[in-house]
Amino acid sequence: MRVFSKRWFTYKKLVSSERYSEVASERISGVDFGSLDLFNSIDKSFIFIHIPKVAGLSVINALTGKNESHHATALDYKKQSPIKFDSCYTFSMVRNPSERCFSAYNYLSNGGRLNVYDCFWREEYIKSYKTFECFVMDGGLEKAIKNNAEHFIPQWKYLYEEDKCIVDYVGRLEEIDEFVRIVSFEIQQKLCLKKINVGKRYENSMSSKVKEKIQDLYLQDYLLFGYSLKDD
């Protein structure tokens, strides 16, 4: 984030606010959406599980016309009301773990959407590392995963209950046309996705040691969602 830019001044104002201190106290041990009324804000016939940095806001906007969301897991919904959860069509989308990790790092490095939550994640997990490689290799990513920092939580944890996927359909960002076709048919609503909150792609610029570290930390995502460890 460029010092003395308008975003920088906004960022500094947010991190010095009273609300930021409240959020820091709430989120220091990770995220917990159990206190939200998750079923109060959705169409009762379907649930979209929004995994961070997987085009989720584009899907939310196509479904509801809104540009805001949360990252509650499928299990959060199920725990709140198993009957309501089972009655809904549930779906989500995943992404190549390396690309998602790089996208999340860059998103937060630039202050995210300049709200107190994204500012907190940046201050707590990103600020200390000058580069993405340092973040991965010097323990930043591992710390973020361990502490349940929502943008770096492994994708399978959003969709699984123990060893079982409890979501009806999981698409892949790399096959987004197929995702749109299937979901549009299932919910009887044509999805027209706009590009919202688009981040920088890593364009195969990661070193082999960085890729190997990410593969190690996100191994379950690679295996469960069919991403190749060789081609990454």
PDB file of C-alpha atoms in Angstrom:
ATOM      1  CA  MET A   1       0.000   0.000   0.000  1.00  0.00           C
ATOM      2  CA  ARG A   2       1.568   3.280  -1.129  1.00  0.00           C
ATOM      3  CA  VAL A   3       2.367   5.562   1.796  1.00  0.00           C
ATOM      4  CA  PHE A   4       0.468   8.893   1.757  1.00  0.00           C
ATOM      5  CA  SER A   5      -2.153   7.576  -0.661  1.00  0.00           C
ATOM      6  CA  LYS A   6      -5.821   8.119   0.137  1.00  0.00           C
ATOM      7  CA  ARG A   7      -6.142   4.394   0.892  1.00  0.00           C
ATOM      8  CA  TRP A   8      -3.219   4.603   3.316  1.00  0.00           C
ATOM      9  CA  PHE A   9      -4.810   7.463   5.275  1.00  0.00           C
ATOM     10  CA  THR A  10      -8.113   5.569   5.400  1.00  0.00           C
ATOM     11  CA  TYR A  11      -6.273   2.458   6.550  1.00  0.00           C
ATOM     12  CA  LYS A  12      -4.427   4.280   9.336  1.00  0.00           C
ATOM     13  CA  LYS A  13      -7.673   5.839  10.520  1.00  0.00           C
ATOM     14  CA  LEU A  14      -9.332   2.427  10.680  1.00  0.00           C
ATOM     15  CA  VAL A  15      -6.551   0.707  12.625  1.00  0.00           C
ATOM     16  CA  SER A  16      -6.553   3.480  15.225  1.00  0.00           C
ATOM     17  CA  SER A  17     -10.327   3.339  15.711  1.00  0.00           C
ATOM     18  CA  GLU A  18     -12.175   1.952  18.721  1.00  0.00           C
ATOM     19  CA  ARG A  19     -14.015  -0.469  16.454  1.00  0.00           C
ATOM     20  CA  TYR A  20     -10.687  -1.893  15.274  1.00  0.00           C
ATOM     21  CA  SER A  21      -9.730  -2.675  18.878  1.00  0.00           C
ATOM     22  CA  GLU A  22     -13.030  -4.517  19.318  1.00  0.00           C
ATOM     23  CA  VAL A  23     -12.489  -6.528  16.142  1.00  0.00           C
ATOM     24  CA  ALA A  24      -8.918  -7.358  17.125  1.00  0.00           C
ATOM     25  CA  SER A  25     -10.172  -8.760  20.410  1.00  0.00           C
ATOM     26  CA  GLU A  26     -12.855 -10.795  18.605  1.00  0.00           C
ATOM     27  CA  ARG A  27     -10.693 -12.130  15.774  1.00  0.00           C
ATOM     28  CA  ILE A  28      -7.339 -12.772  17.444  1.00  0.00           C
ATOM     29  CA  SER A  29      -8.191 -16.464  17.731  1.00  0.00           C
ATOM     30  CA  GLY A  30      -9.794 -16.691  14.282  1.00  0.00           C
ATOM     31  CA  VAL A  31     -13.326 -16.430  12.960  1.00  0.00           C
ATOM     32  CA  ASP A  32     -16.549 -17.689  14.482  1.00  0.00           C
ATOM     33  CA  PHE A  33     -19.847 -17.184  12.668  1.00  0.00           C
ATOM     34  CA  GLY A  34     -21.884 -19.191  15.144  1.00  0.00           C
ATOM     35  CA  SER A  35     -23.439 -16.067  16.625  1.00  0.00           C
ATOM     36  CA  LEU A  36     -24.864 -14.860  13.290  1.00  0.00           C
ATOM     37  CA  ASP A  37     -28.408 -15.677  12.224  1.00  0.00           C
ATOM     38  CA  LEU A  38     -27.169 -17.353   9.064  1.00  0.00           C
ATOM     39  CA  PHE A  39     -30.579 -18.321   7.707  1.00  0.00           C
ATOM     40  CA  ASN A  40     -32.070 -14.872   8.121  1.00  0.00           C
ATOM     41  CA  SER A  41     -30.193 -13.348   5.192  1.00  0.00           C
ATOM     42  CA  ILE A  42     -30.426 -16.036   2.504  1.00  0.00           C
ATOM     43  CA  ASP A  43     -32.898 -17.355  -0.014  1.00  0.00           C
ATOM     44  CA  LYS A  44     -34.380 -20.300   1.843  1.00  0.00           C
ATOM     45  CA  SER A  45     -34.023 -22.630  -1.154  1.00  0.00           C
ATOM     46  CA  PHE A  46     -30.226 -22.524  -1.514  1.00  0.00           C
ATOM     47  CA  ILE A  47     -27.008 -21.746   0.344  1.00  0.00           C
ATOM     48  CA  PHE A  48     -23.784 -20.582  -1.272  1.00  0.00           C
ATOM     49  CA  ILE A  49     -20.697 -21.286   0.838  1.00  0.00           C
ATOM     50  CA  HIS A  50     -18.420 -18.342   0.145  1.00  0.00           C
ATOM     51  CA  ILE A  51     -14.750 -19.368   0.379  1.00  0.00           C
ATOM     52  CA  PRO A  52     -12.507 -16.263   0.445  1.00  0.00           C
ATOM     53  CA  LYS A  53     -10.712 -15.332  -2.795  1.00  0.00           C
ATOM     54  CA  VAL A  54     -12.665 -17.740  -5.013  1.00  0.00           C
ATOM     55  CA  ALA A  55     -14.861 -15.252  -6.922  1.00  0.00           C
ATOM     56  CA  GLY A  56     -17.378 -15.399  -4.080  1.00  0.00           C
ATOM     57  CA  LEU A  57     -18.497 -11.773  -4.278  1.00  0.00           C
ATOM     58  CA  SER A  58     -19.206 -12.190  -7.986  1.00  0.00           C
ATOM     59  CA  VAL A  59     -21.465 -15.143  -7.170  1.00  0.00           C
ATOM     60  CA  ILE A  60     -23.155 -13.304  -4.279  1.00  0.00           C
ATOM     61  CA  ASN A  61     -23.801 -10.310  -6.519  1.00  0.00           C
ATOM     62  CA  ALA A  62     -25.317 -12.530  -9.216  1.00  0.00           C
ATOM     63  CA  LEU A  63     -27.521 -14.275  -6.639  1.00  0.00           C
ATOM     64  CA  THR A  64     -28.656 -11.308  -4.550  1.00  0.00           C
ATOM     65  CA  GLY A  65     -27.500  -8.069  -6.180  1.00  0.00           C
ATOM     66  CA  LYS A  66     -25.396  -7.316  -3.077  1.00  0.00           C
ATOM     67  CA  ASN A  67     -21.652  -6.752  -2.792  1.00  0.00           C
ATOM     68  CA  GLU A  68     -21.205  -7.968   0.770  1.00  0.00           C
ATOM     69  CA  SER A  69     -20.995 -11.408   2.284  1.00  0.00           C
ATOM     70  CA  HIS A  70     -19.456 -13.506   5.056  1.00  0.00           C
ATOM     71  CA  HIS A  71     -17.411 -16.695   5.117  1.00  0.00           C
ATOM     72  CA  ALA A  72     -19.472 -19.034   7.271  1.00  0.00           C
ATOM     73  CA  THR A  73     -18.714 -22.704   6.646  1.00  0.00           C
ATOM     74  CA  ALA A  74     -21.182 -25.386   5.646  1.00  0.00           C
ATOM     75  CA  LEU A  75     -20.837 -26.815   9.141  1.00  0.00           C
ATOM     76  CA  ASP A  76     -21.712 -23.418  10.663  1.00  0.00           C
ATOM     77  CA  TYR A  77     -25.018 -23.557   8.790  1.00  0.00           C
ATOM     78  CA  LYS A  78     -25.641 -27.189   9.655  1.00  0.00           C
ATOM     79  CA  LYS A  79     -24.984 -26.678  13.368  1.00  0.00           C
ATOM     80  CA  GLN A  80     -27.356 -23.726  13.443  1.00  0.00           C
ATOM     81  CA  SER A  81     -30.216 -25.677  11.863  1.00  0.00           C
ATOM     82  CA  PRO A  82     -29.684 -29.203  10.473  1.00  0.00           C
ATOM     83  CA  ILE A  83     -33.250 -29.307   9.131  1.00  0.00           C
ATOM     84  CA  LYS A  84     -32.980 -26.013   7.249  1.00  0.00           C
ATOM     85  CA  PHE A  85     -29.526 -26.930   5.981  1.00  0.00           C
ATOM     86  CA  ASP A  86     -30.669 -30.284   4.616  1.00  0.00           C
ATOM     87  CA  SER A  87     -33.667 -28.678   2.909  1.00  0.00           C
ATOM     88  CA  CYS A  88     -31.484 -26.274   0.903  1.00  0.00           C
ATOM     89  CA  TYR A  89     -29.447 -26.843  -2.247  1.00  0.00           C
ATOM     90  CA  THR A  90     -25.886 -26.133  -1.146  1.00  0.00           C
ATOM     91  CA  PHE A  91     -23.001 -25.229  -3.408  1.00  0.00           C
ATOM     92  CA  SER A  92     -19.566 -23.642  -3.419  1.00  0.00           C
ATOM     93  CA  MET A  93     -16.512 -23.053  -5.560  1.00  0.00           C
ATOM     94  CA  VAL A  94     -12.834 -23.845  -4.952  1.00  0.00           C
ATOM     95  CA  ARG A  95      -9.613 -22.654  -6.549  1.00  0.00           C
ATOM     96  CA  ASN A  96      -6.052 -23.811  -7.121  1.00  0.00           C
ATOM     97  CA  PRO A  97      -4.589 -23.495  -3.591  1.00  0.00           C
ATOM     98  CA  SER A  98      -1.408 -21.709  -4.691  1.00  0.00           C
ATOM     99  CA  GLU A  99      -3.299 -19.093  -6.696  1.00  0.00           C
ATOM    100  CA  ARG A 100      -5.799 -18.577  -3.898  1.00  0.00           C
ATOM    101  CA  CYS A 101      -3.022 -18.128  -1.328  1.00  0.00           C
ATOM    102  CA  PHE A 102      -1.184 -15.603  -3.508  1.00  0.00           C
ATOM    103  CA  SER A 103      -4.420 -13.736  -4.222  1.00  0.00           C
ATOM    104  CA  ALA A 104      -5.301 -13.553  -0.516  1.00  0.00           C
ATOM    105  CA  TYR A 105      -1.838 -12.269   0.388  1.00  0.00           C
ATOM    106  CA  ASN A 106      -1.974  -9.490  -2.231  1.00  0.00           C
ATOM    107  CA  TYR A 107      -5.547  -8.592  -1.365  1.00  0.00           C
ATOM    108  CA  LEU A 108      -4.709  -8.094   2.309  1.00  0.00           C
ATOM    109  CA  SER A 109      -1.362  -6.443   1.561  1.00  0.00           C
ATOM    110  CA  ASN A 110      -3.323  -3.675  -0.143  1.00  0.00           C
ATOM    111  CA  GLY A 111      -5.755  -3.335   2.745  1.00  0.00           C
ATOM    112  CA  GLY A 112      -8.470  -5.567   1.335  1.00  0.00           C
ATOM    113  CA  ARG A 113     -11.801  -3.754   1.119  1.00  0.00           C
ATOM    114  CA  LEU A 114     -10.615  -1.208   3.699  1.00  0.00           C
ATOM    115  CA  ASN A 115     -12.858  -2.414   6.485  1.00  0.00           C
ATOM    116  CA  VAL A 116     -11.733  -3.088  10.039  1.00  0.00           C
ATOM    117  CA  TYR A 117     -11.732  -6.850   9.511  1.00  0.00           C
ATOM    118  CA  ASP A 118      -9.379  -6.823   6.530  1.00  0.00           C
ATOM    119  CA  CYS A 119      -7.208  -4.226   8.258  1.00  0.00           C
ATOM    120  CA  PHE A 120      -6.908  -6.532  11.246  1.00  0.00           C
ATOM    121  CA  TRP A 121      -5.885  -9.527   9.102  1.00  0.00           C
ATOM    122  CA  ARG A 122      -3.235  -7.365   7.431  1.00  0.00           C
ATOM    123  CA  GLU A 123      -1.865  -6.042  10.714  1.00  0.00           C
ATOM    124  CA  GLU A 124      -1.825  -9.450  12.369  1.00  0.00           C
ATOM    125  CA  TYR A 125      -0.571 -11.720   9.564  1.00  0.00           C
ATOM    126  CA  ILE A 126       0.744  -9.760   6.547  1.00  0.00           C
ATOM    127  CA  LYS A 127       2.397  -6.540   7.689  1.00  0.00           C
ATOM    128  CA  SER A 128       5.549  -8.182   9.058  1.00  0.00           C
ATOM    129  CA  TYR A 129       6.501  -9.790   5.724  1.00  0.00           C
ATOM    130  CA  LYS A 130       7.972  -7.764   2.874  1.00  0.00           C
ATOM    131  CA  THR A 131       7.198 -10.328   0.159  1.00  0.00           C
ATOM    132  CA  PHE A 132       4.899 -13.238  -0.516  1.00  0.00           C
ATOM    133  CA  GLU A 133       7.888 -15.589  -0.409  1.00  0.00           C
ATOM    134  CA  CYS A 134       8.829 -14.348   3.069  1.00  0.00           C
ATOM    135  CA  PHE A 135       5.231 -14.773   4.200  1.00  0.00           C
ATOM    136  CA  VAL A 136       5.196 -18.412   3.083  1.00  0.00           C
ATOM    137  CA  MET A 137       8.725 -19.459   3.987  1.00  0.00           C
ATOM    138  CA  ASP A 138       9.172 -17.589   7.283  1.00  0.00           C
ATOM    139  CA  GLY A 139       6.083 -18.898   9.047  1.00  0.00           C
ATOM    140  CA  GLY A 140       3.420 -16.321   8.215  1.00  0.00           C
ATOM    141  CA  LEU A 141       1.173 -18.641   6.234  1.00  0.00           C
ATOM    142  CA  GLU A 142       1.530 -21.447   8.736  1.00  0.00           C
ATOM    143  CA  LYS A 143       0.587 -19.060  11.568  1.00  0.00           C
ATOM    144  CA  ALA A 144      -2.432 -17.775   9.646  1.00  0.00           C
ATOM    145  CA  ILE A 145      -3.705 -21.305   8.996  1.00  0.00           C
ATOM    146  CA  LYS A 146      -3.102 -22.388  12.585  1.00  0.00           C
ATOM    147  CA  ASN A 147      -4.951 -19.352  13.960  1.00  0.00           C
ATOM    148  CA  ASN A 148      -7.964 -19.760  11.675  1.00  0.00           C
ATOM    149  CA  ALA A 149      -7.404 -16.503   9.744  1.00  0.00           C
ATOM    150  CA  GLU A 150     -10.333 -16.705   7.347  1.00  0.00           C
ATOM    151  CA  HIS A 151      -8.584 -15.879   4.037  1.00  0.00           C
ATOM    152  CA  PHE A 152      -6.063 -18.668   4.588  1.00  0.00           C
ATOM    153  CA  ILE A 153      -8.233 -21.413   6.088  1.00  0.00           C
ATOM    154  CA  PRO A 154      -7.913 -24.535   3.886  1.00  0.00           C
ATOM    155  CA  GLN A 155     -10.845 -24.771   1.503  1.00  0.00           C
ATOM    156  CA  TRP A 156     -11.908 -28.240   2.592  1.00  0.00           C
ATOM    157  CA  LYS A 157     -12.667 -26.898   6.066  1.00  0.00           C
ATOM    158  CA  TYR A 158     -15.425 -24.725   4.604  1.00  0.00           C
ATOM    159  CA  LEU A 159     -17.146 -27.719   3.015  1.00  0.00           C
ATOM    160  CA  TYR A 160     -16.472 -30.818   5.092  1.00  0.00           C
ATOM    161  CA  GLU A 161     -17.737 -32.286   8.322  1.00  0.00           C
ATOM    162  CA  GLU A 162     -14.891 -34.497   9.476  1.00  0.00           C
ATOM    163  CA  ASP A 163     -14.113 -36.629   6.376  1.00  0.00           C
ATOM    164  CA  LYS A 164     -17.371 -36.031   4.471  1.00  0.00           C
ATOM    165  CA  CYS A 165     -18.248 -33.197   2.092  1.00  0.00           C
ATOM    166  CA  ILE A 166     -21.674 -31.923   3.163  1.00  0.00           C
ATOM    167  CA  VAL A 167     -22.210 -29.583   0.204  1.00  0.00           C
ATOM    168  CA  ASP A 168     -24.285 -30.745  -2.773  1.00  0.00           C
ATOM    169  CA  TYR A 169     -22.049 -29.307  -5.492  1.00  0.00           C
ATOM    170  CA  VAL A 170     -18.492 -27.964  -5.508  1.00  0.00           C
ATOM    171  CA  GLY A 171     -17.327 -26.256  -8.695  1.00  0.00           C
ATOM    172  CA  ARG A 172     -13.873 -25.019  -9.602  1.00  0.00           C
ATOM    173  CA  LEU A 173     -12.927 -21.474 -10.530  1.00  0.00           C
ATOM    174  CA  GLU A 174     -10.886 -22.846 -13.395  1.00  0.00           C
ATOM    175  CA  GLU A 175     -14.117 -24.339 -14.793  1.00  0.00           C
ATOM    176  CA  ILE A 176     -16.396 -21.426 -13.988  1.00  0.00           C
ATOM    177  CA  ASP A 177     -18.611 -21.832 -17.077  1.00  0.00           C
ATOM    178  CA  GLU A 178     -19.521 -25.322 -15.881  1.00  0.00           C
ATOM    179  CA  PHE A 179     -20.208 -23.952 -12.412  1.00  0.00           C
ATOM    180  CA  VAL A 180     -22.547 -21.308 -13.817  1.00  0.00           C
ATOM    181  CA  ARG A 181     -24.379 -23.841 -15.994  1.00  0.00           C
ATOM    182  CA  ILE A 182     -24.956 -26.355 -13.190  1.00  0.00           C
ATOM    183  CA  VAL A 183     -25.925 -23.839 -10.503  1.00  0.00           C
ATOM    184  CA  SER A 184     -28.223 -21.902 -12.841  1.00  0.00           C
ATOM    185  CA  PHE A 185     -30.082 -25.120 -13.599  1.00  0.00           C
ATOM    186  CA  GLU A 186     -30.301 -26.268  -9.984  1.00  0.00           C
ATOM    187  CA  ILE A 187     -31.594 -22.999  -8.524  1.00  0.00           C
ATOM    188  CA  GLN A 188     -33.629 -22.071 -11.620  1.00  0.00           C
ATOM    189  CA  GLN A 189     -31.942 -18.680 -11.801  1.00  0.00           C
ATOM    190  CA  LYS A 190     -29.510 -17.682 -14.543  1.00  0.00           C
ATOM    191  CA  LEU A 191     -26.226 -16.504 -13.074  1.00  0.00           C
ATOM    192  CA  CYS A 192     -24.495 -13.615 -14.814  1.00  0.00           C
ATOM    193  CA  LEU A 193     -21.156 -13.145 -13.097  1.00  0.00           C
ATOM    194  CA  LYS A 194     -19.379  -9.797 -12.988  1.00  0.00           C
ATOM    195  CA  LYS A 195     -15.741  -9.425 -12.030  1.00  0.00           C
ATOM    196  CA  ILE A 196     -15.713  -8.000  -8.486  1.00  0.00           C
ATOM    197  CA  ASN A 197     -12.772  -7.667  -6.119  1.00  0.00           C
ATOM    198  CA  VAL A 198     -10.376  -9.182  -8.664  1.00  0.00           C
ATOM    199  CA  GLY A 199      -6.836  -9.734  -7.408  1.00  0.00           C
ATOM    200  CA  LYS A 200      -3.454 -10.214  -9.015  1.00  0.00           C
ATOM    201  CA  ARG A 201      -2.578 -13.634 -10.448  1.00  0.00           C
ATOM    202  CA  TYR A 202       0.743 -15.189  -9.600  1.00  0.00           C
ATOM    203  CA  GLU A 203       1.459 -16.118 -13.259  1.00  0.00           C
ATOM    204  CA  ASN A 204       3.736 -19.055 -12.425  1.00  0.00           C
ATOM    205  CA  SER A 205       6.303 -16.745 -10.791  1.00  0.00           C
ATOM    206  CA  MET A 206       6.572 -18.710  -7.538  1.00  0.00           C
ATOM    207  CA  SER A 207       9.810 -20.461  -6.772  1.00  0.00           C
ATOM    208  CA  SER A 208       9.728 -24.231  -6.431  1.00  0.00           C
ATOM    209  CA  LYS A 209      10.385 -24.039  -2.685  1.00  0.00           C
ATOM    210  CA  VAL A 210       7.408 -21.709  -2.183  1.00  0.00           C
ATOM    211  CA  LYS A 211       5.150 -24.001  -4.209  1.00  0.00           C
ATOM    212  CA  GLU A 212       6.305 -27.017  -2.222  1.00  0.00           C
ATOM    213  CA  LYS A 213       5.617 -25.247   1.074  1.00  0.00           C
ATOM    214  CA  ILE A 214       2.112 -24.267  -0.033  1.00  0.00           C
ATOM    215  CA  GLN A 215       1.464 -27.794  -1.281  1.00  0.00           C
ATOM    216  CA  ASP A 216       2.512 -29.183   2.075  1.00  0.00           C
ATOM    217  CA  LEU A 217       0.259 -26.815   4.040  1.00  0.00           C
ATOM    218  CA  TYR A 218      -2.722 -27.245   1.718  1.00  0.00           C
ATOM    219  CA  LEU A 219      -2.235 -30.885   0.793  1.00  0.00           C
ATOM    220  CA  GLN A 220      -5.844 -31.850   1.575  1.00  0.00           C
ATOM    221  CA  ASP A 221      -7.149 -29.159  -0.772  1.00  0.00           C
ATOM    222  CA  TYR A 222      -5.028 -30.527  -3.609  1.00  0.00           C
ATOM    223  CA  LEU A 223      -6.102 -34.099  -3.004  1.00  0.00           C
ATOM    224  CA  LEU A 224      -9.805 -33.570  -2.288  1.00  0.00           C
ATOM    225  CA  PHE A 225     -10.501 -31.144  -5.126  1.00  0.00           C
ATOM    226  CA  GLY A 226      -8.380 -32.745  -7.824  1.00  0.00           C
ATOM    227  CA  TYR A 227      -5.555 -30.237  -8.198  1.00  0.00           C
ATOM    228  CA  SER A 228      -2.313 -31.679  -9.497  1.00  0.00           C
ATOM    229  CA  LEU A 229       0.762 -31.349  -7.338  1.00  0.00           C
ATOM    230  CA  LYS A 230       2.993 -31.831 -10.402  1.00  0.00           C
ATOM    231  CA  ASP A 231       1.507 -29.113 -12.592  1.00  0.00           C
ATOM    232  CA  ASP A 232       1.055 -26.446  -9.943  1.00  0.00           C
TER     233      ASP A 232
END
